[in-house]
mmCIF file of C-alpha atoms in Angstrom:
data_model
loop_
_atom_site.group_PDB
_atom_site.id
_atom_site.type_symbol
_atom_site.label_atom_id
_atom_site.label_comp_id
_atom_site.label_asym_id
_atom_site.label_seq_id
_atom_site.Cartn_x
_atom_site.Cartn_y
_atom_site.Cartn_z
ATOM 1 C CA MET K 1 0.000 0.000 0.000
ATOM 2 C CA LYS K 2 1.215 3.473 -0.874
ATOM 3 C CA VAL K 3 1.455 6.326 1.607
ATOM 4 C CA PHE K 4 -1.032 9.091 0.821
ATOM 5 C CA HIS K 5 -1.060 12.777 1.762
ATOM 6 C CA CYS K 6 -3.744 15.429 1.469
ATOM 7 C CA ASP K 7 -3.166 17.489 -1.675
ATOM 8 C CA HIS K 8 -4.235 20.633 0.242
ATOM 9 C CA CYS K 9 -2.418 20.437 3.578
ATOM 10 C CA ARG K 10 -0.097 17.398 3.242
ATOM 11 C CA GLN K 11 -1.752 15.643 6.181
ATOM 12 C CA LEU K 12 -1.028 11.913 6.265
ATOM 13 C CA LEU K 13 -3.982 9.937 4.909
ATOM 14 C CA PHE K 14 -5.013 6.315 5.091
ATOM 15 C CA PHE K 15 -6.515 4.252 2.303
ATOM 16 C CA GLU K 16 -9.906 4.210 4.044
ATOM 17 C CA ASN K 17 -10.185 7.971 4.731
ATOM 18 C CA VAL K 18 -13.163 9.939 3.391
ATOM 19 C CA ARG K 19 -12.224 13.322 4.860
ATOM 20 C CA CYS K 20 -8.960 15.000 5.814
ATOM 21 C CA LEU K 21 -8.836 15.276 9.592
ATOM 22 C CA ASN K 22 -6.698 18.426 9.351
ATOM 23 C CA CYS K 23 -8.285 20.634 6.658
ATOM 24 C CA ASP K 24 -11.667 18.834 6.389
ATOM 25 C CA HIS K 25 -11.533 18.411 2.611
ATOM 26 C CA PRO K 26 -13.618 15.485 1.284
ATOM 27 C CA LEU K 27 -11.505 12.644 -0.083
ATOM 28 C CA ALA K 28 -11.877 9.716 -2.442
ATOM 29 C CA TYR K 29 -9.661 7.053 -3.954
ATOM 30 C CA LEU K 30 -9.038 7.750 -7.648
ATOM 31 C CA PRO K 31 -8.357 4.316 -9.216
ATOM 32 C CA ASP K 32 -7.202 5.782 -12.531
ATOM 33 C CA LEU K 33 -4.420 7.633 -10.679
ATOM 34 C CA GLY K 34 -3.934 5.174 -7.825
ATOM 35 C CA VAL K 35 -4.124 7.860 -5.114
ATOM 36 C CA ILE K 36 -6.358 9.215 -2.383
ATOM 37 C CA GLY K 37 -7.202 12.774 -3.442
ATOM 38 C CA SER K 38 -9.529 15.597 -2.529
ATOM 39 C CA LEU K 39 -12.415 16.463 -4.832
ATOM 40 C CA ASP K 40 -14.100 19.768 -5.638
ATOM 41 C CA PRO K 41 -17.743 19.933 -6.806
ATOM 42 C CA ARG K 42 -18.366 21.193 -10.323
ATOM 43 C CA GLY K 43 -22.156 20.823 -10.456
ATOM 44 C CA ASP K 44 -24.445 17.991 -11.595
ATOM 45 C CA ASP K 45 -22.784 15.568 -9.161
ATOM 46 C CA VAL K 46 -19.444 15.747 -10.985
ATOM 47 C CA LEU K 47 -16.194 16.576 -9.247
ATOM 48 C CA THR K 48 -12.636 17.470 -10.138
ATOM 49 C CA SER K 49 -9.347 16.930 -8.360
ATOM 50 C CA PRO K 50 -6.757 19.683 -7.801
ATOM 51 C CA LEU K 51 -3.955 17.188 -8.459
ATOM 52 C CA PRO K 52 -1.924 18.197 -11.536
ATOM 53 C CA ARG K 53 -2.147 14.621 -12.832
ATOM 54 C CA ALA K 54 -5.934 14.895 -12.749
ATOM 55 C CA ASN K 55 -6.071 17.984 -14.948
ATOM 56 C CA GLY K 56 -8.997 17.650 -17.353
ATOM 57 C CA ARG K 57 -10.480 14.631 -15.574
ATOM 58 C CA ILE K 58 -13.903 14.639 -13.964
ATOM 59 C CA TYR K 59 -15.309 12.141 -11.500
ATOM 60 C CA ARG K 60 -18.436 10.907 -9.766
ATOM 61 C CA LEU K 61 -18.585 9.227 -6.380
ATOM 62 C CA CYS K 62 -19.506 5.564 -6.151
ATOM 63 C CA ARG K 63 -23.175 5.071 -5.281
ATOM 64 C CA ASN K 64 -22.111 3.042 -2.253
ATOM 65 C CA TYR K 65 -20.185 6.129 -1.138
ATOM 66 C CA THR K 66 -23.003 8.659 -1.486
ATOM 67 C CA GLN K 67 -25.957 6.472 -0.489
ATOM 68 C CA GLU K 68 -24.608 3.682 1.718
ATOM 69 C CA ASN K 69 -21.405 5.078 3.271
ATOM 70 C CA VAL K 70 -19.545 1.795 2.762
ATOM 71 C CA CYS K 71 -17.147 2.959 0.022
ATOM 72 C CA ASN K 72 -14.687 5.800 -0.576
ATOM 73 C CA TRP K 73 -13.886 5.383 -4.283
ATOM 74 C CA ALA K 74 -14.580 7.701 -7.197
ATOM 75 C CA ILE K 75 -15.438 6.786 -10.786
ATOM 76 C CA PRO K 76 -14.437 8.560 -14.003
ATOM 77 C CA ALA K 77 -17.539 10.514 -15.011
ATOM 78 C CA ALA K 78 -17.578 8.848 -18.430
ATOM 79 C CA ASP K 79 -18.156 5.449 -16.798
ATOM 80 C CA THR K 80 -21.895 4.770 -16.868
ATOM 81 C CA ASN K 81 -21.790 2.197 -14.045
ATOM 82 C CA PRO K 82 -22.977 3.809 -10.761
ATOM 83 C CA LEU K 83 -20.625 1.585 -8.764
ATOM 84 C CA CYS K 84 -16.843 1.783 -8.546
ATOM 85 C CA ARG K 85 -14.605 -0.959 -9.851
ATOM 86 C CA SER K 86 -14.502 -2.657 -6.463
ATOM 87 C CA CYS K 87 -18.186 -2.400 -5.512
ATOM 88 C CA ARG K 88 -19.392 -3.713 -8.869
ATOM 89 C CA LEU K 89 -17.697 -7.027 -8.035
ATOM 90 C CA THR K 90 -20.142 -7.544 -5.152
ATOM 91 C CA HIS K 91 -23.287 -9.246 -6.457
ATOM 92 C CA VAL K 92 -25.009 -10.024 -3.137
ATOM 93 C CA ILE K 93 -24.789 -7.869 -0.022
ATOM 94 C CA PRO K 94 -25.853 -8.864 3.513
ATOM 95 C CA ASP K 95 -29.476 -8.510 4.558
ATOM 96 C CA LEU K 96 -29.308 -4.989 6.008
ATOM 97 C CA SER K 97 -32.488 -5.521 8.039
ATOM 98 C CA ARG K 98 -30.552 -7.845 10.347
ATOM 99 C CA GLU K 99 -28.691 -6.280 13.259
ATOM 100 C CA GLY K 100 -24.997 -5.740 12.675
ATOM 101 C CA HIS K 101 -25.099 -6.484 8.970
ATOM 102 C CA ARG K 102 -24.484 -2.927 7.805
ATOM 103 C CA THR K 103 -21.316 -2.772 9.895
ATOM 104 C CA ALA K 104 -20.318 -6.197 8.577
ATOM 105 C CA TRP K 105 -20.907 -5.063 4.988
ATOM 106 C CA TYR K 106 -18.654 -2.048 5.552
ATOM 107 C CA LYS K 107 -15.857 -4.233 6.950
ATOM 108 C CA LEU K 108 -16.165 -6.699 4.076
ATOM 109 C CA GLU K 109 -15.970 -3.937 1.474
ATOM 110 C CA VAL K 110 -12.960 -2.365 3.201
ATOM 111 C CA ALA K 111 -11.070 -5.661 3.012
ATOM 112 C CA LYS K 112 -12.162 -6.270 -0.595
ATOM 113 C CA ARG K 113 -10.939 -2.825 -1.677
ATOM 114 C CA ARG K 114 -7.494 -3.615 -0.310
ATOM 115 C CA LEU K 115 -7.469 -6.841 -2.300
ATOM 116 C CA VAL K 116 -8.596 -5.035 -5.462
ATOM 117 C CA TYR K 117 -5.917 -2.374 -4.967
ATOM 118 C CA THR K 118 -3.185 -5.020 -4.928
ATOM 119 C CA LEU K 119 -4.616 -6.988 -7.863
ATOM 120 C CA LEU K 120 -4.743 -3.817 -9.974
ATOM 121 C CA ALA K 121 -1.240 -2.820 -8.890
ATOM 122 C CA LEU K 122 0.051 -6.219 -10.023
ATOM 123 C CA ARG K 123 -1.797 -5.730 -13.329
ATOM 124 C CA LEU K 124 -3.689 -8.987 -12.932
ATOM 125 C CA PRO K 125 -6.822 -9.573 -15.038
ATOM 126 C CA LEU K 126 -9.811 -8.285 -13.090
ATOM 127 C CA ARG K 127 -13.270 -8.129 -14.639
ATOM 128 C CA SER K 128 -16.675 -8.472 -13.035
ATOM 129 C CA ARG K 129 -19.105 -11.196 -14.010
ATOM 130 C CA ILE K 130 -21.347 -8.567 -15.549
ATOM 131 C CA ASP K 131 -18.590 -7.585 -17.979
ATOM 132 C CA ASP K 132 -17.316 -11.138 -18.452
ATOM 133 C CA PRO K 133 -19.961 -13.795 -17.617
ATOM 134 C CA ILE K 134 -17.534 -16.665 -18.323
ATOM 135 C CA ALA K 135 -14.302 -15.632 -16.642
ATOM 136 C CA GLY K 136 -15.382 -12.682 -14.500
ATOM 137 C CA LEU K 137 -15.183 -12.449 -10.712
ATOM 138 C CA ALA K 138 -18.085 -11.979 -8.298
ATOM 139 C CA PHE K 139 -18.562 -11.837 -4.523
ATOM 140 C CA GLU K 140 -21.528 -12.813 -2.375
ATOM 141 C CA PHE K 141 -21.727 -11.809 1.291
ATOM 142 C CA LEU K 142 -24.151 -14.221 2.935
ATOM 143 C CA ALA K 143 -25.217 -14.950 6.511
ATOM 144 C CA ASP K 144 -26.144 -18.196 8.201
ATOM 145 C CA PRO K 145 -29.921 -18.738 8.308
ATOM 146 C CA PRO K 146 -31.679 -17.947 11.617
ATOM 147 C CA ASP K 147 -32.574 -21.640 12.012
ATOM 148 C CA PRO K 148 -29.516 -23.212 13.726
ATOM 149 C CA SER K 149 -30.353 -26.605 12.224
ATOM 150 C CA ALA K 150 -30.165 -25.273 8.648
ATOM 151 C CA PRO K 151 -26.909 -25.580 6.658
ATOM 152 C CA ARG K 152 -24.369 -22.847 7.369
ATOM 153 C CA VAL K 153 -22.855 -20.595 4.718
ATOM 154 C CA LEU K 154 -19.379 -21.759 3.770
ATOM 155 C CA THR K 155 -16.727 -19.284 2.758
ATOM 156 C CA GLY K 156 -15.218 -20.461 -0.498
ATOM 157 C CA HIS K 157 -14.804 -20.210 -4.265
ATOM 158 C CA ALA K 158 -16.657 -21.929 -7.095
ATOM 159 C CA GLU K 159 -16.540 -21.034 -10.794
ATOM 160 C CA GLY K 160 -15.399 -17.440 -10.236
ATOM 161 C CA LEU K 161 -17.918 -16.798 -7.433
ATOM 162 C CA ILE K 162 -16.404 -16.065 -4.022
ATOM 163 C CA THR K 163 -18.723 -16.450 -1.031
ATOM 164 C CA LEU K 164 -17.898 -14.849 2.319
ATOM 165 C CA ASN K 165 -19.816 -15.671 5.475
ATOM 166 C CA VAL K 166 -20.865 -12.384 7.097
ATOM 167 C CA ALA K 167 -19.948 -13.827 10.513
ATOM 168 C CA GLU K 168 -16.274 -13.485 9.567
ATOM 169 C CA ALA K 169 -16.701 -9.698 9.945
ATOM 170 C CA ASP K 170 -17.425 -10.193 13.651
ATOM 171 C CA ASP K 171 -14.036 -9.947 15.386
ATOM 172 C CA ALA K 172 -15.045 -12.093 18.362
ATOM 173 C CA GLU K 173 -16.559 -14.826 16.184
ATOM 174 C CA ARG K 174 -13.568 -14.842 13.865
ATOM 175 C CA GLU K 175 -11.204 -15.171 16.823
ATOM 176 C CA ARG K 176 -13.274 -18.066 18.173
ATOM 177 C CA ILE K 177 -12.970 -19.859 14.839
ATOM 178 C CA ARG K 178 -9.257 -19.096 14.658
ATOM 179 C CA GLN K 179 -8.652 -20.711 18.016
ATOM 180 C CA HIS K 180 -10.837 -23.685 17.135
ATOM 181 C CA PHE K 181 -8.749 -24.406 14.041
ATOM 182 C CA HIS K 182 -5.433 -23.518 15.759
ATOM 183 C CA GLU K 183 -4.612 -20.915 13.090
ATOM 184 C CA PRO K 184 -1.778 -18.393 13.608
ATOM 185 C CA TYR K 185 -4.123 -15.651 12.470
ATOM 186 C CA ARG K 186 -7.442 -15.255 10.689
ATOM 187 C CA THR K 187 -8.444 -11.991 9.004
ATOM 188 C CA LEU K 188 -11.044 -10.742 6.546
ATOM 189 C CA LEU K 189 -8.329 -9.616 4.176
ATOM 190 C CA GLY K 190 -6.718 -13.043 4.452
ATOM 191 C CA HIS K 191 -10.008 -14.667 3.376
ATOM 192 C CA PHE K 192 -10.265 -12.418 0.341
ATOM 193 C CA ARG K 193 -6.675 -13.124 -0.629
ATOM 194 C CA HIS K 194 -7.024 -16.880 -0.194
ATOM 195 C CA GLU K 195 -10.255 -17.200 -2.167
ATOM 196 C CA SER K 196 -8.920 -14.956 -4.930
ATOM 197 C CA GLY K 197 -6.079 -17.464 -5.200
ATOM 198 C CA HIS K 198 -8.552 -20.136 -6.292
ATOM 199 C CA TYR K 199 -9.935 -17.745 -8.882
ATOM 200 C CA TYR K 200 -6.481 -16.918 -10.265
ATOM 201 C CA TRP K 201 -5.516 -20.575 -10.405
ATOM 202 C CA ASP K 202 -8.260 -20.854 -13.015
ATOM 203 C CA ARG K 203 -7.074 -17.709 -14.779
ATOM 204 C CA LEU K 204 -3.302 -18.165 -14.701
ATOM 205 C CA ILE K 205 -2.594 -21.878 -14.347
ATOM 206 C CA ARG K 206 -5.433 -24.206 -15.340
ATOM 207 C CA GLN K 207 -5.145 -23.878 -19.124
ATOM 208 C CA SER K 208 -1.718 -22.258 -19.349
ATOM 209 C CA ASP K 209 1.748 -23.457 -20.222
ATOM 210 C CA ARG K 210 2.590 -23.187 -16.512
ATOM 211 C CA LEU K 211 0.413 -26.130 -15.472
ATOM 212 C CA GLU K 212 3.227 -28.713 -15.572
ATOM 213 C CA GLY K 213 5.485 -26.351 -13.647
ATOM 214 C CA PHE K 214 2.732 -25.967 -11.056
ATOM 215 C CA ARG K 215 2.481 -29.736 -10.661
ATOM 216 C CA ALA K 216 6.236 -30.037 -10.240
ATOM 217 C CA VAL K 217 6.178 -27.516 -7.367
ATOM 218 C CA PHE K 218 2.763 -27.961 -5.721
ATOM 219 C CA GLY K 219 1.783 -31.488 -6.722
ATOM 220 C CA ASN K 220 -0.880 -33.014 -8.941
ATOM 221 C CA GLU K 221 -4.191 -31.183 -8.569
ATOM 222 C CA GLN K 222 -6.009 -34.144 -10.164
ATOM 223 C CA VAL K 223 -5.924 -35.940 -6.803
ATOM 224 C CA ASP K 224 -9.528 -36.240 -5.570
ATOM 225 C CA TYR K 225 -10.249 -33.036 -3.646
ATOM 226 C CA ASP K 226 -13.180 -34.275 -1.577
ATOM 227 C CA MET K 227 -11.239 -37.300 -0.356
ATOM 228 C CA ALA K 228 -8.224 -35.142 0.479
ATOM 229 C CA LEU K 229 -10.372 -32.690 2.437
ATOM 230 C CA SER K 230 -12.106 -35.493 4.323
ATOM 231 C CA LYS K 231 -8.743 -37.022 5.235
ATOM 232 C CA TYR K 232 -7.484 -33.662 6.496
ATOM 233 C CA HIS K 233 -10.521 -33.160 8.730
ATOM 234 C CA SER K 234 -10.278 -36.694 10.119
ATOM 235 C CA ASP K 235 -6.489 -37.032 10.501
ATOM 236 C CA GLY K 236 -5.232 -33.451 10.580
ATOM 237 C CA PRO K 237 -2.133 -32.193 8.762
ATOM 238 C CA PRO K 238 1.091 -34.213 8.525
ATOM 239 C CA ALA K 239 3.259 -33.996 11.634
ATOM 240 C CA ASN K 240 6.026 -32.246 9.680
ATOM 241 C CA TRP K 241 3.794 -29.973 7.578
ATOM 242 C CA GLN K 242 5.990 -26.938 8.432
ATOM 243 C CA ASP K 243 8.785 -28.475 6.340
ATOM 244 C CA GLN K 244 6.713 -28.316 3.145
ATOM 245 C CA PHE K 245 3.825 -25.868 3.560
ATOM 246 C CA ILE K 246 3.148 -22.265 4.552
ATOM 247 C CA SER K 247 0.208 -23.378 6.717
ATOM 248 C CA ALA K 248 -1.376 -26.575 7.978
ATOM 249 C CA TYR K 249 -4.345 -26.031 5.662
ATOM 250 C CA SER K 250 -1.985 -25.903 2.669
ATOM 251 C CA SER K 251 -1.406 -29.629 3.145
ATOM 252 C CA VAL K 252 -5.019 -30.476 2.182
ATOM 253 C CA HIS K 253 -4.522 -30.445 -1.587
ATOM 254 C CA PRO K 254 -2.404 -28.652 -4.240
ATOM 255 C CA TRP K 255 -5.300 -26.227 -4.866
ATOM 256 C CA GLU K 256 -5.298 -25.169 -1.211
ATOM 257 C CA ASP K 257 -1.513 -25.041 -1.166
ATOM 258 C CA TRP K 258 -1.616 -22.638 -4.122
ATOM 259 C CA ALA K 259 -4.373 -20.511 -2.535
ATOM 260 C CA GLU K 260 -2.574 -20.254 0.804
ATOM 261 C CA THR K 261 0.713 -19.428 -0.940
ATOM 262 C CA TRP K 262 -1.086 -16.883 -3.145
ATOM 263 C CA ALA K 263 -2.541 -15.195 -0.070
ATOM 264 C CA HIS K 264 0.903 -15.134 1.495
ATOM 265 C CA TYR K 265 2.443 -13.603 -1.619
ATOM 266 C CA LEU K 266 -0.142 -10.804 -1.620
ATOM 267 C CA HIS K 267 0.558 -10.317 2.087
ATOM 268 C CA LEU K 268 4.268 -10.011 1.289
ATOM 269 C CA VAL K 269 3.733 -7.626 -1.637
ATOM 270 C CA ASP K 270 1.431 -5.295 0.282
ATOM 271 C CA SER K 271 3.745 -5.118 3.295
ATOM 272 C CA LEU K 272 6.847 -4.490 1.189
ATOM 273 C CA GLU K 273 5.113 -1.751 -0.792
ATOM 274 C CA THR K 274 4.065 -0.069 2.461
ATOM 275 C CA ALA K 275 7.592 -0.297 3.870
ATOM 276 C CA ASN K 276 8.992 1.107 0.628
ATOM 277 C CA ALA K 277 6.504 3.985 0.649
ATOM 278 C CA CYS K 278 7.358 4.773 4.283
ATOM 279 C CA GLY K 279 11.060 4.965 3.420
ATOM 280 C CA VAL K 280 12.102 2.008 5.592
ATOM 281 C CA ARG K 281 15.802 1.180 5.205
ATOM 282 C CA LEU K 282 17.562 -2.011 6.261
ATOM 283 C CA LEU K 283 21.106 -2.840 7.152
ATOM 284 C CA PRO K 284 22.730 -5.332 4.754
ATOM 285 C CA PRO K 285 22.413 -8.820 6.308
ATOM 286 C CA ARG K 286 25.561 -10.328 7.812
ATOM 287 C CA SER K 287 27.681 -7.447 6.626
ATOM 288 C CA GLU K 288 30.038 -5.014 8.327
ATOM 289 C CA ASP K 289 29.046 -2.358 5.803
ATOM 290 C CA PRO K 290 26.944 0.161 7.793
ATOM 291 C CA ALA K 291 25.253 1.519 4.663
ATOM 292 C CA LEU K 292 21.493 1.215 4.582
ATOM 293 C CA ARG K 293 19.677 -0.342 1.667
ATOM 294 C CA SER K 294 16.224 0.469 0.363
ATOM 295 C CA ILE K 295 13.319 -1.942 0.398
ATOM 296 C CA PRO K 296 12.241 -2.544 -3.219
ATOM 297 C CA ASN K 297 8.801 -1.568 -4.467
ATOM 298 C CA PRO K 298 7.268 -4.894 -5.522
ATOM 299 C CA VAL K 299 4.558 -3.477 -7.808
ATOM 300 C CA ASN K 300 5.764 -0.385 -9.656
ATOM 301 C CA ASP K 301 8.848 -2.035 -11.093
ATOM 302 C CA ARG K 302 9.369 -5.725 -11.528
ATOM 303 C CA GLN K 303 11.792 -6.983 -8.915
ATOM 304 C CA SER K 304 13.475 -10.353 -8.800
ATOM 305 C CA PHE K 305 12.067 -12.677 -6.193
ATOM 306 C CA ASP K 306 15.504 -12.848 -4.570
ATOM 307 C CA ASP K 307 15.451 -9.065 -4.063
ATOM 308 C CA LEU K 308 12.011 -9.239 -2.455
ATOM 309 C CA LEU K 309 12.966 -12.115 -0.179
ATOM 310 C CA GLU K 310 16.202 -10.427 0.865
ATOM 311 C CA SER K 311 14.143 -7.520 2.228
ATOM 312 C CA TRP K 312 11.162 -9.535 3.431
ATOM 313 C CA LEU K 313 12.959 -11.656 6.016
ATOM 314 C CA PRO K 314 14.608 -8.798 7.961
ATOM 315 C CA LEU K 315 11.388 -6.784 7.683
ATOM 316 C CA THR K 316 9.454 -9.603 9.389
ATOM 317 C CA TYR K 317 12.082 -9.647 12.145
ATOM 318 C CA MET K 318 11.466 -5.938 12.682
ATOM 319 C CA LEU K 319 7.667 -6.366 12.613
ATOM 320 C CA ASN K 320 7.749 -9.169 15.175
ATOM 321 C CA ASN K 321 10.021 -7.261 17.533
ATOM 322 C CA LEU K 322 7.906 -4.115 17.260
ATOM 323 C CA ASN K 323 4.856 -6.177 18.207
ATOM 324 C CA ARG K 324 6.665 -7.814 21.099
ATOM 325 C CA GLY K 325 7.670 -4.367 22.316
ATOM 326 C CA LEU K 326 3.969 -3.496 22.444
ATOM 327 C CA GLY K 327 3.127 -6.727 24.247
ATOM 328 C CA LEU K 328 1.365 -8.195 21.198
ATOM 329 C CA LEU K 329 1.680 -11.509 19.407
ATOM 330 C CA ASP K 330 4.083 -11.771 16.488
ATOM 331 C CA ALA K 331 2.840 -9.942 13.398
ATOM 332 C CA TYR K 332 4.445 -12.626 11.226
ATOM 333 C CA PRO K 333 4.169 -16.068 12.864
ATOM 334 C CA PHE K 334 5.569 -18.024 9.916
ATOM 335 C CA VAL K 335 8.757 -19.841 8.977
ATOM 336 C CA LEU K 336 9.585 -20.046 5.273
ATOM 337 C CA ALA K 337 11.019 -23.496 4.627
ATOM 338 C CA ASN K 338 12.877 -23.988 1.338
ATOM 339 C CA PRO K 339 9.939 -25.736 -0.403
ATOM 340 C CA VAL K 340 7.709 -22.804 0.552
ATOM 341 C CA VAL K 341 10.230 -20.336 -0.862
ATOM 342 C CA LYS K 342 10.240 -22.344 -4.091
ATOM 343 C CA LYS K 343 6.440 -22.104 -4.273
ATOM 344 C CA LEU K 344 6.494 -18.356 -3.631
ATOM 345 C CA ARG K 345 9.115 -17.970 -6.366
ATOM 346 C CA PHE K 346 6.957 -19.899 -8.839
ATOM 347 C CA LEU K 347 3.971 -17.764 -7.949
ATOM 348 C CA HIS K 348 5.995 -14.546 -8.338
ATOM 349 C CA GLU K 349 7.137 -15.625 -11.787
ATOM 350 C CA THR K 350 3.567 -16.550 -12.731
ATOM 351 C CA VAL K 351 2.189 -13.159 -11.678
ATOM 352 C CA TRP K 352 4.835 -11.286 -13.643
ATOM 353 C CA SER K 353 4.800 -13.425 -16.762
ATOM 354 C CA ASN K 354 1.523 -11.857 -17.960
ATOM 355 C CA HIS K 355 1.507 -13.834 -21.190
ATOM 356 C CA PRO K 356 -1.608 -12.969 -23.215
ATOM 357 C CA SER K 357 -2.089 -16.682 -23.883
ATOM 358 C CA VAL K 358 -2.211 -17.316 -20.145
ATOM 359 C CA LEU K 359 -4.688 -14.541 -19.440
ATOM 360 C CA SER K 360 -7.128 -15.425 -22.207
ATOM 361 C CA GLN K 361 -7.296 -19.214 -22.046
ATOM 362 C CA VAL K 362 -10.414 -19.720 -19.959
ATOM 363 C CA GLN K 363 -12.636 -22.349 -21.566
ATOM 364 C CA SER K 364 -15.875 -23.457 -19.998
ATOM 365 C CA ASN K 365 -15.669 -27.005 -21.386
ATOM 366 C CA GLN K 366 -12.555 -27.881 -19.372
ATOM 367 C CA ALA K 367 -12.545 -29.400 -15.901
ATOM 368 C CA ARG K 368 -12.790 -26.832 -13.123
ATOM 369 C CA MET K 369 -12.570 -27.114 -9.390
ATOM 370 C CA PRO K 370 -15.766 -28.625 -7.926
ATOM 371 C CA GLU K 371 -18.162 -26.490 -5.912
ATOM 372 C CA SER K 372 -16.982 -28.280 -2.815
ATOM 373 C CA VAL K 373 -13.692 -26.350 -2.905
ATOM 374 C CA MET K 374 -14.390 -24.418 0.264
ATOM 375 C CA LYS K 375 -12.410 -23.210 3.181
#
């Protein structure tokens, strides 16, 4: 994530801000420029930005900004869709008549916007199901039925549709589930990243020339998924899963290994971009040279995976020690075994290959993951 400043008073801004706390100017995220900027009304619900880069551009606010207060993005005025690029991906929202659902909807959209920001920064294909009914992406935010005996909503991915259980937006409930499954952490943003990994496996791997490379690194995805999932729930992960996987859940099946590794890669990219934007400098590892080195920006310019990893490991050391100094749990409770590093490297190379043949080969008559691919 970049660091943003008010274009009027230079006050530090966050990605979620809708108003500058110093000069009180209204703010919005401008996806075409990739910045949080202030907007000035120009009549007929159109606005302009004082940023020099926005000269000649006019905007409207997303309908979910003006009417629902769950968004802070703007839309180029020429775009006829009333929703911003992130909100138009949501096809089903929570039932707002139920207590707590409006707050949950806001939290879900906040996390989704952070995912969308990173996907756009990495120049990954991102189209809604309305624009692309075959290969587009859609989200549904659903709640468990009031009847406790009825089937619960499962968070998961199927055929480009990502379902999120609204209960995951409840911090106490999410922490209860985290402890039940003995997870190092469980976040809304982590759910979005993981489930988007399933979607991008379809888009980048399934019918691409990288499929055999995927199998060499992650294993054969043709292994029966339902049987693998059942075995995991009955027997648990292998005793030495840390030697091969980024998480215990990664050991279920190559699809889940990819999705967990994908989520971790997006976690890494976002954190490194933030550190870069904040001007964080690191000492060279195991060197007597006192010169500081910059953390690379992982999205603006393609960086080698080795460069990213060389900065990522000492950055996680810093993050964990900062948290311990505040009396908190480690911010990064992971150990990257060599097989995991190899998987992250493969994923990095896949993201940056951007071969047109890879991005366009989505055919409905080929085998896809079954609807039971859920987490």
